[in-house]
PDB file of C-alpha atoms in Angstrom:
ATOM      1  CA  UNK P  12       3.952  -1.063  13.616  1.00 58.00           C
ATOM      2  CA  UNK P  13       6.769  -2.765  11.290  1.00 68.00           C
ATOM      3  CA  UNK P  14       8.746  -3.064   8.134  1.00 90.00           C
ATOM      4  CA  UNK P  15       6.783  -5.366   6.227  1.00 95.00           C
ATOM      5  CA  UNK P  16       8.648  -7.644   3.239  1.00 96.00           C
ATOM      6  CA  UNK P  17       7.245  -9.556   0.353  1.00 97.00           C
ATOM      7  CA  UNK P  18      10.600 -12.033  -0.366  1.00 97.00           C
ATOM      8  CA  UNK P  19      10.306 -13.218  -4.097  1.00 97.00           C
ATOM      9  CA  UNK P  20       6.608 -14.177  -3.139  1.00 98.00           C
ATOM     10  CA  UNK P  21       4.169 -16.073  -6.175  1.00 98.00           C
ATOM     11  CA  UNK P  22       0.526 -16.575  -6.118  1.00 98.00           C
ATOM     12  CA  UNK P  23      -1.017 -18.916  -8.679  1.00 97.00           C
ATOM     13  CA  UNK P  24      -4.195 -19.670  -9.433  1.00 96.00           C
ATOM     14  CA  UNK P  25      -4.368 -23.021 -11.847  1.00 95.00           C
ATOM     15  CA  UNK P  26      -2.672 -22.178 -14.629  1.00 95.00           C
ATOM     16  CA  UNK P  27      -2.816 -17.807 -13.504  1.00 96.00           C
ATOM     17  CA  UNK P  28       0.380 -16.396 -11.763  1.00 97.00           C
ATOM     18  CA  UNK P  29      -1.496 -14.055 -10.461  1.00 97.00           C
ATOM     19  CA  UNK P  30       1.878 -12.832  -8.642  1.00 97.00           C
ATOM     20  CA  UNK P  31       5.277 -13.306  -9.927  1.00 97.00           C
ATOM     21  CA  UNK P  32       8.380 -13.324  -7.873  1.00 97.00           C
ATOM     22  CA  UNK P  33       7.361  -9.552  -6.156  1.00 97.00           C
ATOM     23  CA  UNK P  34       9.324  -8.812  -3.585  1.00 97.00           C
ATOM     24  CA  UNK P  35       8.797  -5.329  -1.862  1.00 96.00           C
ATOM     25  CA  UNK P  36       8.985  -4.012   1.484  1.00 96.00           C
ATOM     26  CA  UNK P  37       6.986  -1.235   3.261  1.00 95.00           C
ATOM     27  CA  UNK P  38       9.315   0.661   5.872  1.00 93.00           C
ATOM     28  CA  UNK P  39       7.901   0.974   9.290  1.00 91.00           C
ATOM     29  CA  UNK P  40       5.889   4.025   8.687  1.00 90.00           C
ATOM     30  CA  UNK P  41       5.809   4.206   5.228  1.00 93.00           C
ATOM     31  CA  UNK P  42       2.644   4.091   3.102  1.00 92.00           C
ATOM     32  CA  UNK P  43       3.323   2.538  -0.154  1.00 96.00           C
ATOM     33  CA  UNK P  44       1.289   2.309  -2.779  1.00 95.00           C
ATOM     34  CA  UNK P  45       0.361  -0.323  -5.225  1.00 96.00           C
ATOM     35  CA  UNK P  46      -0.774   0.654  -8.404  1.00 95.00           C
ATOM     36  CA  UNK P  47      -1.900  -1.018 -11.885  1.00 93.00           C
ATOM     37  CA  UNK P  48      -4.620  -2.102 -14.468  1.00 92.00           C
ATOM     38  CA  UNK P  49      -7.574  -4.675 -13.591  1.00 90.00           C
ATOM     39  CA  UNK P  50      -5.906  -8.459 -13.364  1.00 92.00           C
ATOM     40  CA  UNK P  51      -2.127  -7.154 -12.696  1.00 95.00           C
ATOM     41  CA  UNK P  52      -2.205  -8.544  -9.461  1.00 96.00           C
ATOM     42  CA  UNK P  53      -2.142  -5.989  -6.954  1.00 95.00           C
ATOM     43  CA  UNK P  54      -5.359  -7.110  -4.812  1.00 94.00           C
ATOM     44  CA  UNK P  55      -3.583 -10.484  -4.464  1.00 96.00           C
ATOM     45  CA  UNK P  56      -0.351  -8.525  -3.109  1.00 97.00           C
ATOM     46  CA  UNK P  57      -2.444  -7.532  -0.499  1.00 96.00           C
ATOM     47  CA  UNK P  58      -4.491 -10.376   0.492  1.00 95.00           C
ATOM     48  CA  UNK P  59      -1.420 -12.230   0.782  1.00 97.00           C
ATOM     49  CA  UNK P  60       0.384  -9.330   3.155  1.00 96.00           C
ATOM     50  CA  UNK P  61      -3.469  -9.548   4.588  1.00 95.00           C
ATOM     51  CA  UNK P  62      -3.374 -13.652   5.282  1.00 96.00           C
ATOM     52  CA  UNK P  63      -5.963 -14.457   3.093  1.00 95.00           C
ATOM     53  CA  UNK P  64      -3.881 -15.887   0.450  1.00 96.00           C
ATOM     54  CA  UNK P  65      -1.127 -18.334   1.229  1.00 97.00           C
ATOM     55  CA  UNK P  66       2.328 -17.862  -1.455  1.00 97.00           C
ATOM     56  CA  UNK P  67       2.972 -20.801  -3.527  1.00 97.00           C
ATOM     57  CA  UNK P  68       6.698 -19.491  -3.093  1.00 97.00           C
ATOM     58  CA  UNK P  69       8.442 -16.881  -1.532  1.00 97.00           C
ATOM     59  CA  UNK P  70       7.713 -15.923   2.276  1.00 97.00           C
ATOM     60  CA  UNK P  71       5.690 -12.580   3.682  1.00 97.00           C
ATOM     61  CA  UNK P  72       7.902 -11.221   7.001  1.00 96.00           C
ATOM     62  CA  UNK P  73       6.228  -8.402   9.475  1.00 94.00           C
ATOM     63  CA  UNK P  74       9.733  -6.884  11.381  1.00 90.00           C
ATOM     64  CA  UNK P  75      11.822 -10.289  11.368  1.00 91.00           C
ATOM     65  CA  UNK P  76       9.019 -12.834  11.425  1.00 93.00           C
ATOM     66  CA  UNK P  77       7.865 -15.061   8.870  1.00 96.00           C
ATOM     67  CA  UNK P  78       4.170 -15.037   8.906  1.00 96.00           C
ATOM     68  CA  UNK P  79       3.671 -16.847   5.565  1.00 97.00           C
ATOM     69  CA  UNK P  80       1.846 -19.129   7.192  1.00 96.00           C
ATOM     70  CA  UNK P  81       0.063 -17.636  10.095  1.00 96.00           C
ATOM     71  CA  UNK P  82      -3.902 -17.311   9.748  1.00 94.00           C
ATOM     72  CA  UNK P  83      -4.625 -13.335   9.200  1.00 92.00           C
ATOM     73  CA  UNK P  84      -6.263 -13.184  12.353  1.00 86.00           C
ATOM     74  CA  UNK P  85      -2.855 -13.409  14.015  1.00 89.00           C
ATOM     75  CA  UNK P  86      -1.322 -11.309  11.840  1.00 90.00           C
ATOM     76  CA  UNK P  87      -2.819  -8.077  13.103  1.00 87.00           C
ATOM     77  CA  UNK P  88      -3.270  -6.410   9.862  1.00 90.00           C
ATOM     78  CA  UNK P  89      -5.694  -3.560   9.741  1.00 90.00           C
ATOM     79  CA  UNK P  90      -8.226  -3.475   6.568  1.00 89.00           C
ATOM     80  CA  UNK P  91     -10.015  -0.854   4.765  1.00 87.00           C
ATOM     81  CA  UNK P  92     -12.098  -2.091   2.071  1.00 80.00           C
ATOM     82  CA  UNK P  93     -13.994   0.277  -1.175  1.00 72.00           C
ATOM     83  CA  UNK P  94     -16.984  -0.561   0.771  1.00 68.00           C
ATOM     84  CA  UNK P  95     -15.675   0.435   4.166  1.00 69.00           C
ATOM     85  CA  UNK P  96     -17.782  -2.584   5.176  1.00 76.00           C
ATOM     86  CA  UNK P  97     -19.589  -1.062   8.120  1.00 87.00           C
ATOM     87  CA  UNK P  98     -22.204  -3.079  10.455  1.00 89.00           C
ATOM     88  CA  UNK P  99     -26.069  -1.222   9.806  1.00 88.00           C
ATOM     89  CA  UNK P 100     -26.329  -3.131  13.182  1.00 92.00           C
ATOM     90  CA  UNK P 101     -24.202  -1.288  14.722  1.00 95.00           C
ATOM     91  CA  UNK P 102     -23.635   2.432  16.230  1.00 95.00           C
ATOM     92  CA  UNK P 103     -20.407   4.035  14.665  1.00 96.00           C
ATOM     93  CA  UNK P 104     -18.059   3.202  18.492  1.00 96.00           C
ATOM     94  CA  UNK P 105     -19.443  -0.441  18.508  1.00 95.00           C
ATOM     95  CA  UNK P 106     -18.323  -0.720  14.829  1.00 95.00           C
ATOM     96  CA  UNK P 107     -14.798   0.868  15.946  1.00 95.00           C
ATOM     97  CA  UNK P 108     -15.124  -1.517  19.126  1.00 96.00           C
ATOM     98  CA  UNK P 109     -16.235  -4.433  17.033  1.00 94.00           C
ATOM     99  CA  UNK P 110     -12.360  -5.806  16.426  1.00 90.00           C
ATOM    100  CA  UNK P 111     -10.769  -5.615  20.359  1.00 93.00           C
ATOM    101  CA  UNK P 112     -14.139  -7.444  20.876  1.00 93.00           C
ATOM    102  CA  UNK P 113     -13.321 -10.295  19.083  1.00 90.00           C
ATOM    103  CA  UNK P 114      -9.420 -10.173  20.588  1.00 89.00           C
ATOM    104  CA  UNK P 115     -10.988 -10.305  24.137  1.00 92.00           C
ATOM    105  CA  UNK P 116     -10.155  -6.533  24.753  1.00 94.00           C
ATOM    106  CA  UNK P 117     -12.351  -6.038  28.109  1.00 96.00           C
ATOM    107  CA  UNK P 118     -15.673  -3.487  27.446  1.00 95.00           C
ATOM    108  CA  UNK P 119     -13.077  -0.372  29.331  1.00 95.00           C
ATOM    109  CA  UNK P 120     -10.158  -0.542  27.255  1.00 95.00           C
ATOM    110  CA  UNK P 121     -12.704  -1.213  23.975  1.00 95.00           C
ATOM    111  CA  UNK P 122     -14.487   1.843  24.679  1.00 95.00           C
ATOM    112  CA  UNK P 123     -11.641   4.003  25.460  1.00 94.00           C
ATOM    113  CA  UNK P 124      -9.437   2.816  22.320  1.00 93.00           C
ATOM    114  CA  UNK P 125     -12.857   3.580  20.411  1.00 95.00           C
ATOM    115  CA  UNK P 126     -12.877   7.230  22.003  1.00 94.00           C
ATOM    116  CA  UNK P 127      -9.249   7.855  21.316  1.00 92.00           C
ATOM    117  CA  UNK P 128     -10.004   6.993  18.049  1.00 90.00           C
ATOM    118  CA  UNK P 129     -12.534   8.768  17.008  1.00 92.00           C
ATOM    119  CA  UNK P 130     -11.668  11.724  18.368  1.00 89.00           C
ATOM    120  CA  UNK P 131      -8.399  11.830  16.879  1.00 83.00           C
ATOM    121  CA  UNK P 132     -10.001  11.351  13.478  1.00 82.00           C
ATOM    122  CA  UNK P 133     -12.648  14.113  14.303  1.00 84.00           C
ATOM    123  CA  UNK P 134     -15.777  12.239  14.836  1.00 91.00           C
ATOM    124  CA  UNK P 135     -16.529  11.937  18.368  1.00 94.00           C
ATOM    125  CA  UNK P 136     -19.478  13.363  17.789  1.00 94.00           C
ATOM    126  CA  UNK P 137     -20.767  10.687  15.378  1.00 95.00           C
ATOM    127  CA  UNK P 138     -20.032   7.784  18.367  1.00 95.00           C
ATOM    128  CA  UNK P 139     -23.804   7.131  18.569  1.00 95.00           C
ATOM    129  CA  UNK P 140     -25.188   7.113  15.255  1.00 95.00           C
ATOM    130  CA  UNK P 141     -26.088   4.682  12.606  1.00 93.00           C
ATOM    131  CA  UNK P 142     -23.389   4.218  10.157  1.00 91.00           C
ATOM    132  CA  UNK P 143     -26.196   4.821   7.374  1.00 90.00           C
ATOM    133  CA  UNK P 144     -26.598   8.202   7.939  1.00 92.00           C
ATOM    134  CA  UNK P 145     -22.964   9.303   7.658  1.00 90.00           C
ATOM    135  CA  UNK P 146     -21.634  10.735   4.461  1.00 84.00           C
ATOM    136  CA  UNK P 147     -19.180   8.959   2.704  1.00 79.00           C
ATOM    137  CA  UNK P 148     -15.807  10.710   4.092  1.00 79.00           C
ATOM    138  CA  UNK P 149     -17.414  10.283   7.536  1.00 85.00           C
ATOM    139  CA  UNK P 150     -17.696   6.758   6.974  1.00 86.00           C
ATOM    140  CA  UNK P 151     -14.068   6.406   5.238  1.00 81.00           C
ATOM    141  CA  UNK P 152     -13.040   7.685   8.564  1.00 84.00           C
ATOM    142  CA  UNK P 153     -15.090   5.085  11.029  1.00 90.00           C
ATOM    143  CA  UNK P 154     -13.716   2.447   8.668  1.00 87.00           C
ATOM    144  CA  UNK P 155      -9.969   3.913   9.502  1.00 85.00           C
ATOM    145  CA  UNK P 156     -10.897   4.051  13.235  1.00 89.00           C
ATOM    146  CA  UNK P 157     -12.232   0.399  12.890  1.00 91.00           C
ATOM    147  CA  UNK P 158      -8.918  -0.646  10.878  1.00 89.00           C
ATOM    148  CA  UNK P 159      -6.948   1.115  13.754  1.00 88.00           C
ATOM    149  CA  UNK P 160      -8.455  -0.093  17.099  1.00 91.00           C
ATOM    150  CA  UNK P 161      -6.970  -3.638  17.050  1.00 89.00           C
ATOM    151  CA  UNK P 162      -3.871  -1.825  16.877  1.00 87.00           C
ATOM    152  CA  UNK P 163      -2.747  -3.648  13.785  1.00 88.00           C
ATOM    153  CA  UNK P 164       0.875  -3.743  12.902  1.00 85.00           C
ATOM    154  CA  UNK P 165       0.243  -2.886   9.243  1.00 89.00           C
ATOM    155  CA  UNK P 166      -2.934  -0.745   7.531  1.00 91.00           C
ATOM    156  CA  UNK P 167      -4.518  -2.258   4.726  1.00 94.00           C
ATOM    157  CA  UNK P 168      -6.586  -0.566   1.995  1.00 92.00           C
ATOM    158  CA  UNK P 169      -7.942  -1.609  -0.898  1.00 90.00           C
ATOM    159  CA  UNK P 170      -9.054   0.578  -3.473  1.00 86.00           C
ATOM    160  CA  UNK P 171     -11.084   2.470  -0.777  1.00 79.00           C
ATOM    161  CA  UNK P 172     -12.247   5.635  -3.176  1.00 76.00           C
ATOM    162  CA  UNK P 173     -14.123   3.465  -5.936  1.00 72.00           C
ATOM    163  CA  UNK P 174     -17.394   4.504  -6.687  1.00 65.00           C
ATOM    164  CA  UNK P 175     -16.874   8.016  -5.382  1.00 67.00           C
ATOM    165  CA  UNK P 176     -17.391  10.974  -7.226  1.00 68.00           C
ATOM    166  CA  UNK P 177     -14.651  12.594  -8.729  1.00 73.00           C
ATOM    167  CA  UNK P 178     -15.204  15.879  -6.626  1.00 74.00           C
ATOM    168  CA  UNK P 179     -15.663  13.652  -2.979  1.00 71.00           C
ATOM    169  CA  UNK P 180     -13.113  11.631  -4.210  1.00 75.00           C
ATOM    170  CA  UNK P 181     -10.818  14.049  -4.632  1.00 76.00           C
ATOM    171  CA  UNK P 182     -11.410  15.558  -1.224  1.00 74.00           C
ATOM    172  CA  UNK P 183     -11.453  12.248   0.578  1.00 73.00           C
ATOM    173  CA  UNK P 184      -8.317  11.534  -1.341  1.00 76.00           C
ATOM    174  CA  UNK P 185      -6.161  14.816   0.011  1.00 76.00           C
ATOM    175  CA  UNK P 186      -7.916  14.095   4.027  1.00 75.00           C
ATOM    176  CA  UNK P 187      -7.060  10.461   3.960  1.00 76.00           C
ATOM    177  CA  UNK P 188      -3.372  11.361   2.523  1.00 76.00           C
ATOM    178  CA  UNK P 189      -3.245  13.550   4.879  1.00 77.00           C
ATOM    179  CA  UNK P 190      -4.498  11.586   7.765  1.00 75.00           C
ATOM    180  CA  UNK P 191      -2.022   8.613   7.146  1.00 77.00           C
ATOM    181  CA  UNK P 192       0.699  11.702   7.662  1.00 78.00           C
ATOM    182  CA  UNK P 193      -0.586  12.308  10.867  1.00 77.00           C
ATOM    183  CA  UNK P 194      -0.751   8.465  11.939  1.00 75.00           C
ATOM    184  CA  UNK P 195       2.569   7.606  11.065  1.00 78.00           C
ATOM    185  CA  UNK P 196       1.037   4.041  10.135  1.00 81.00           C
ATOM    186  CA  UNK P 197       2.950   1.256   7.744  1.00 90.00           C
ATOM    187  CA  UNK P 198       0.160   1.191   4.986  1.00 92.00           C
ATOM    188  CA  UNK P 199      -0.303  -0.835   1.969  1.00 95.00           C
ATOM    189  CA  UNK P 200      -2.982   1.519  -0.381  1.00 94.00           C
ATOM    190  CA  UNK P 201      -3.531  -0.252  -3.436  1.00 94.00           C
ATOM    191  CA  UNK P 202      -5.434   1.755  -6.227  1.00 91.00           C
ATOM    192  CA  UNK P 203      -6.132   1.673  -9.938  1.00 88.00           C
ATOM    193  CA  UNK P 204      -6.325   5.495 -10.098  1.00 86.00           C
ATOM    194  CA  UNK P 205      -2.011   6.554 -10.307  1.00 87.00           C
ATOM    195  CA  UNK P 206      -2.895   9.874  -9.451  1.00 85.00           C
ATOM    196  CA  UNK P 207      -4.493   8.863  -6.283  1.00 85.00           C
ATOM    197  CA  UNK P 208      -1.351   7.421  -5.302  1.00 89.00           C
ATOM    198  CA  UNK P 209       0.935   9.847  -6.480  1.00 88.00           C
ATOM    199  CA  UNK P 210      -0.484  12.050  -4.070  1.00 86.00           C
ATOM    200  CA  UNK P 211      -1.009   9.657  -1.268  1.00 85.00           C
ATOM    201  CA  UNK P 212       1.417   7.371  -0.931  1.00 91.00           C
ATOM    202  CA  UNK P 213       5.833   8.167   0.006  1.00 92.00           C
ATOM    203  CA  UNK P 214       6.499   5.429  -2.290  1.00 95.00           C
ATOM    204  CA  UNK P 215       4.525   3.314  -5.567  1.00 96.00           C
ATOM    205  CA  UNK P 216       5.218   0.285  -6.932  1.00 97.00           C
ATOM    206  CA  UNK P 217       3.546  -0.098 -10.400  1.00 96.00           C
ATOM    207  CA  UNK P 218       2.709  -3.737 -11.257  1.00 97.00           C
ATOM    208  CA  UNK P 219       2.378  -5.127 -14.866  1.00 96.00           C
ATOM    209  CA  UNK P 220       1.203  -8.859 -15.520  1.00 95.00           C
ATOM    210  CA  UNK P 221       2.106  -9.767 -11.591  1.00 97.00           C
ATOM    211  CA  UNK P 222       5.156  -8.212 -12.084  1.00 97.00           C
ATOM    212  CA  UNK P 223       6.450  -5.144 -10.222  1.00 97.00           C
ATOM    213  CA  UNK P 224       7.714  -2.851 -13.197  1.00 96.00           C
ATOM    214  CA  UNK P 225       9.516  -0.729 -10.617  1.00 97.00           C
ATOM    215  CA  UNK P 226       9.364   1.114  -7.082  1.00 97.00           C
ATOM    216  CA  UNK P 227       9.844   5.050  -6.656  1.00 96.00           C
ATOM    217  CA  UNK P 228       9.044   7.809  -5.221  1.00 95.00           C
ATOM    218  CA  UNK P 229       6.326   9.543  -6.882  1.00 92.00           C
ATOM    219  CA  UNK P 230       8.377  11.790  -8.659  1.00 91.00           C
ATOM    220  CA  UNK P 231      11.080   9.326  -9.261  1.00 93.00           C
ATOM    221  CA  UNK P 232       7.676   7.427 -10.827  1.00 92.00           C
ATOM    222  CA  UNK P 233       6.726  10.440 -12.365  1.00 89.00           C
ATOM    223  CA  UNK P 234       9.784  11.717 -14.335  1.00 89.00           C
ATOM    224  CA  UNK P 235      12.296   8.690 -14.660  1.00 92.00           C
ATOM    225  CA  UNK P 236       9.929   5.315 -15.291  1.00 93.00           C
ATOM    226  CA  UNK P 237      11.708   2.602 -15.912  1.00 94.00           C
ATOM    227  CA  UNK P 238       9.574   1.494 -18.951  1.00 93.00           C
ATOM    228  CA  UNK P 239       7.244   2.528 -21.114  1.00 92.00           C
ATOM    229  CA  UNK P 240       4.376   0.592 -19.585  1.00 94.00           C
ATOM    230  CA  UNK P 241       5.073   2.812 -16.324  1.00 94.00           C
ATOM    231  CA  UNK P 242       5.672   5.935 -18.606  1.00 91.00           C
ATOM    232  CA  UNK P 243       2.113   5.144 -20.334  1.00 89.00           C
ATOM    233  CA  UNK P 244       0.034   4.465 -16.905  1.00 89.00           C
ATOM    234  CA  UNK P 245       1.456   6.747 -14.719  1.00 83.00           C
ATOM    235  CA  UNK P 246       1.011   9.761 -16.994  1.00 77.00           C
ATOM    236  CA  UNK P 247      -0.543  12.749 -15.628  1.00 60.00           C
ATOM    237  CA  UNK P 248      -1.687  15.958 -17.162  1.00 51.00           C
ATOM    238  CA  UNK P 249       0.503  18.550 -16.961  1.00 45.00           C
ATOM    239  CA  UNK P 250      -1.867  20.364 -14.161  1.00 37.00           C
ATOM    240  CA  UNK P 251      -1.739  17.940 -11.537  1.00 49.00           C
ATOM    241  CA  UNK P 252       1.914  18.226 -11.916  1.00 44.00           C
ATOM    242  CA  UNK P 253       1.644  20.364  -8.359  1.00 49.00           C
ATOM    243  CA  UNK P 254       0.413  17.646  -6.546  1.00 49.00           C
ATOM    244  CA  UNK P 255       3.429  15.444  -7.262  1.00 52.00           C
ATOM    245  CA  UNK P 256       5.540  16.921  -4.058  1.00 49.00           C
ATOM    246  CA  UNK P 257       6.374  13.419  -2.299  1.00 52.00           C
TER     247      UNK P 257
END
């Protein structure tokens, strides 16, 4: 894993900034959340971390290299997507074994990585099946085991509870938190839902326009935002106050 930096980096499209001067950094380690409404730019954030987007200006640094340029399959970045994006194809280990695959891992060290894996995550016993018939935090956790076997120097996940409902999500939501605890992995989690990342992440930046309106902890976030666009999305009922302990 390493510190990963956004320096001053913008993204247009046309006449769109999608991204406007954000510069960030993610701590080796460190899951930090990206929060905001539709269109504020936070998808872009992470395609561009991912690769997939190239910065009109600024640069993207993993540790102390510049990888603005380098395609995302050299970049070794880990991705979880809402639709965990699982082969039918595919048993649940050749879907975890899919990624060393394509990096030339030899069939030993694929299938051991993919054993590691899942057991660590608690689904050994799954290693055979068809992706279709797992429920949806069984899958969330293949797609994790997937995201983790090319051992990728940064996790990235991208509003990977949408479409859930609210009682799965919120269960998914306090195992996945937890499980990134456990991993010790630098992850980018970018949501919609604040409370999702006020419980999930050690740090959130809330972005505004393609702006970053400002970085905290969550309960830095939580009782001192810096404007009142943070103070107006990032406002929680009074009882989920308890699960604002980062």
């Amino acid at each position: 894993m390493a510190d990963i930096t956004l320096d001053a980096v913008t993204k247009r499209f046309g006449d769109t900034t999608a991204v406007d001067a954000v510069t960030l950094t993610i701590d080796d380690g460190e899951v930090l959340g990206v929060v905001g409404p539709s269109g504020c730019g936070k998808t872009t954030t992470l395609r561009t971390v991912a690769g997939f987007e190239t910065p009109d200006e600024g640069r993207v640094l993993f540790g102390e290299e510049d990888v603005t340029h380098v395609p995302p399959e050299r970049r070794h970045a880990g991705l979880v997507f809402q639709s965990y994006a699982l082969f039918d194809n595919m048993t649940v280990r050749e879907n975890v074994e899919f990624g060393p695959k394509m990096q030339g891992v030899p069939a030993d060290e694929r299938r051991e990585r993919a054993t590691g894996l899942l057991d660590l995550l608690g689904i050994a016993d799954l290693a055979d099946r068809d992706p279709q018939t797992l429920s949806g935090g069984q899958q969330q956790r293949v797609g994790v085991a997937r995201a983790l076997a090319i051992r990728p120097r940064v996790l990235l996940l991208d509003e990977p509870m949408t479409g859930l409902d609210a009682r799965l999500k919120r269960r998914l939501r306090d195992e996945l938190g937890e499980l990134l605890d456990d991993l010790g992995v630098t992850a980018l989690y970018v949501t919609h839902d604040q409370e999702e990342a006020m419980v999930m992440c050690d740090r959130v930046a809330v972005m505004n326009g393609g702006s970053v309106e400002q970085v905290g902890t969550p309960r830095e976030i939580y009782e001192s935002p810096a404007t009142e666009f943070v103070a107006d999305f990032v406002s929680l009922e009074p009882v989920d106050l308890p699960f604002v302990t980062r």
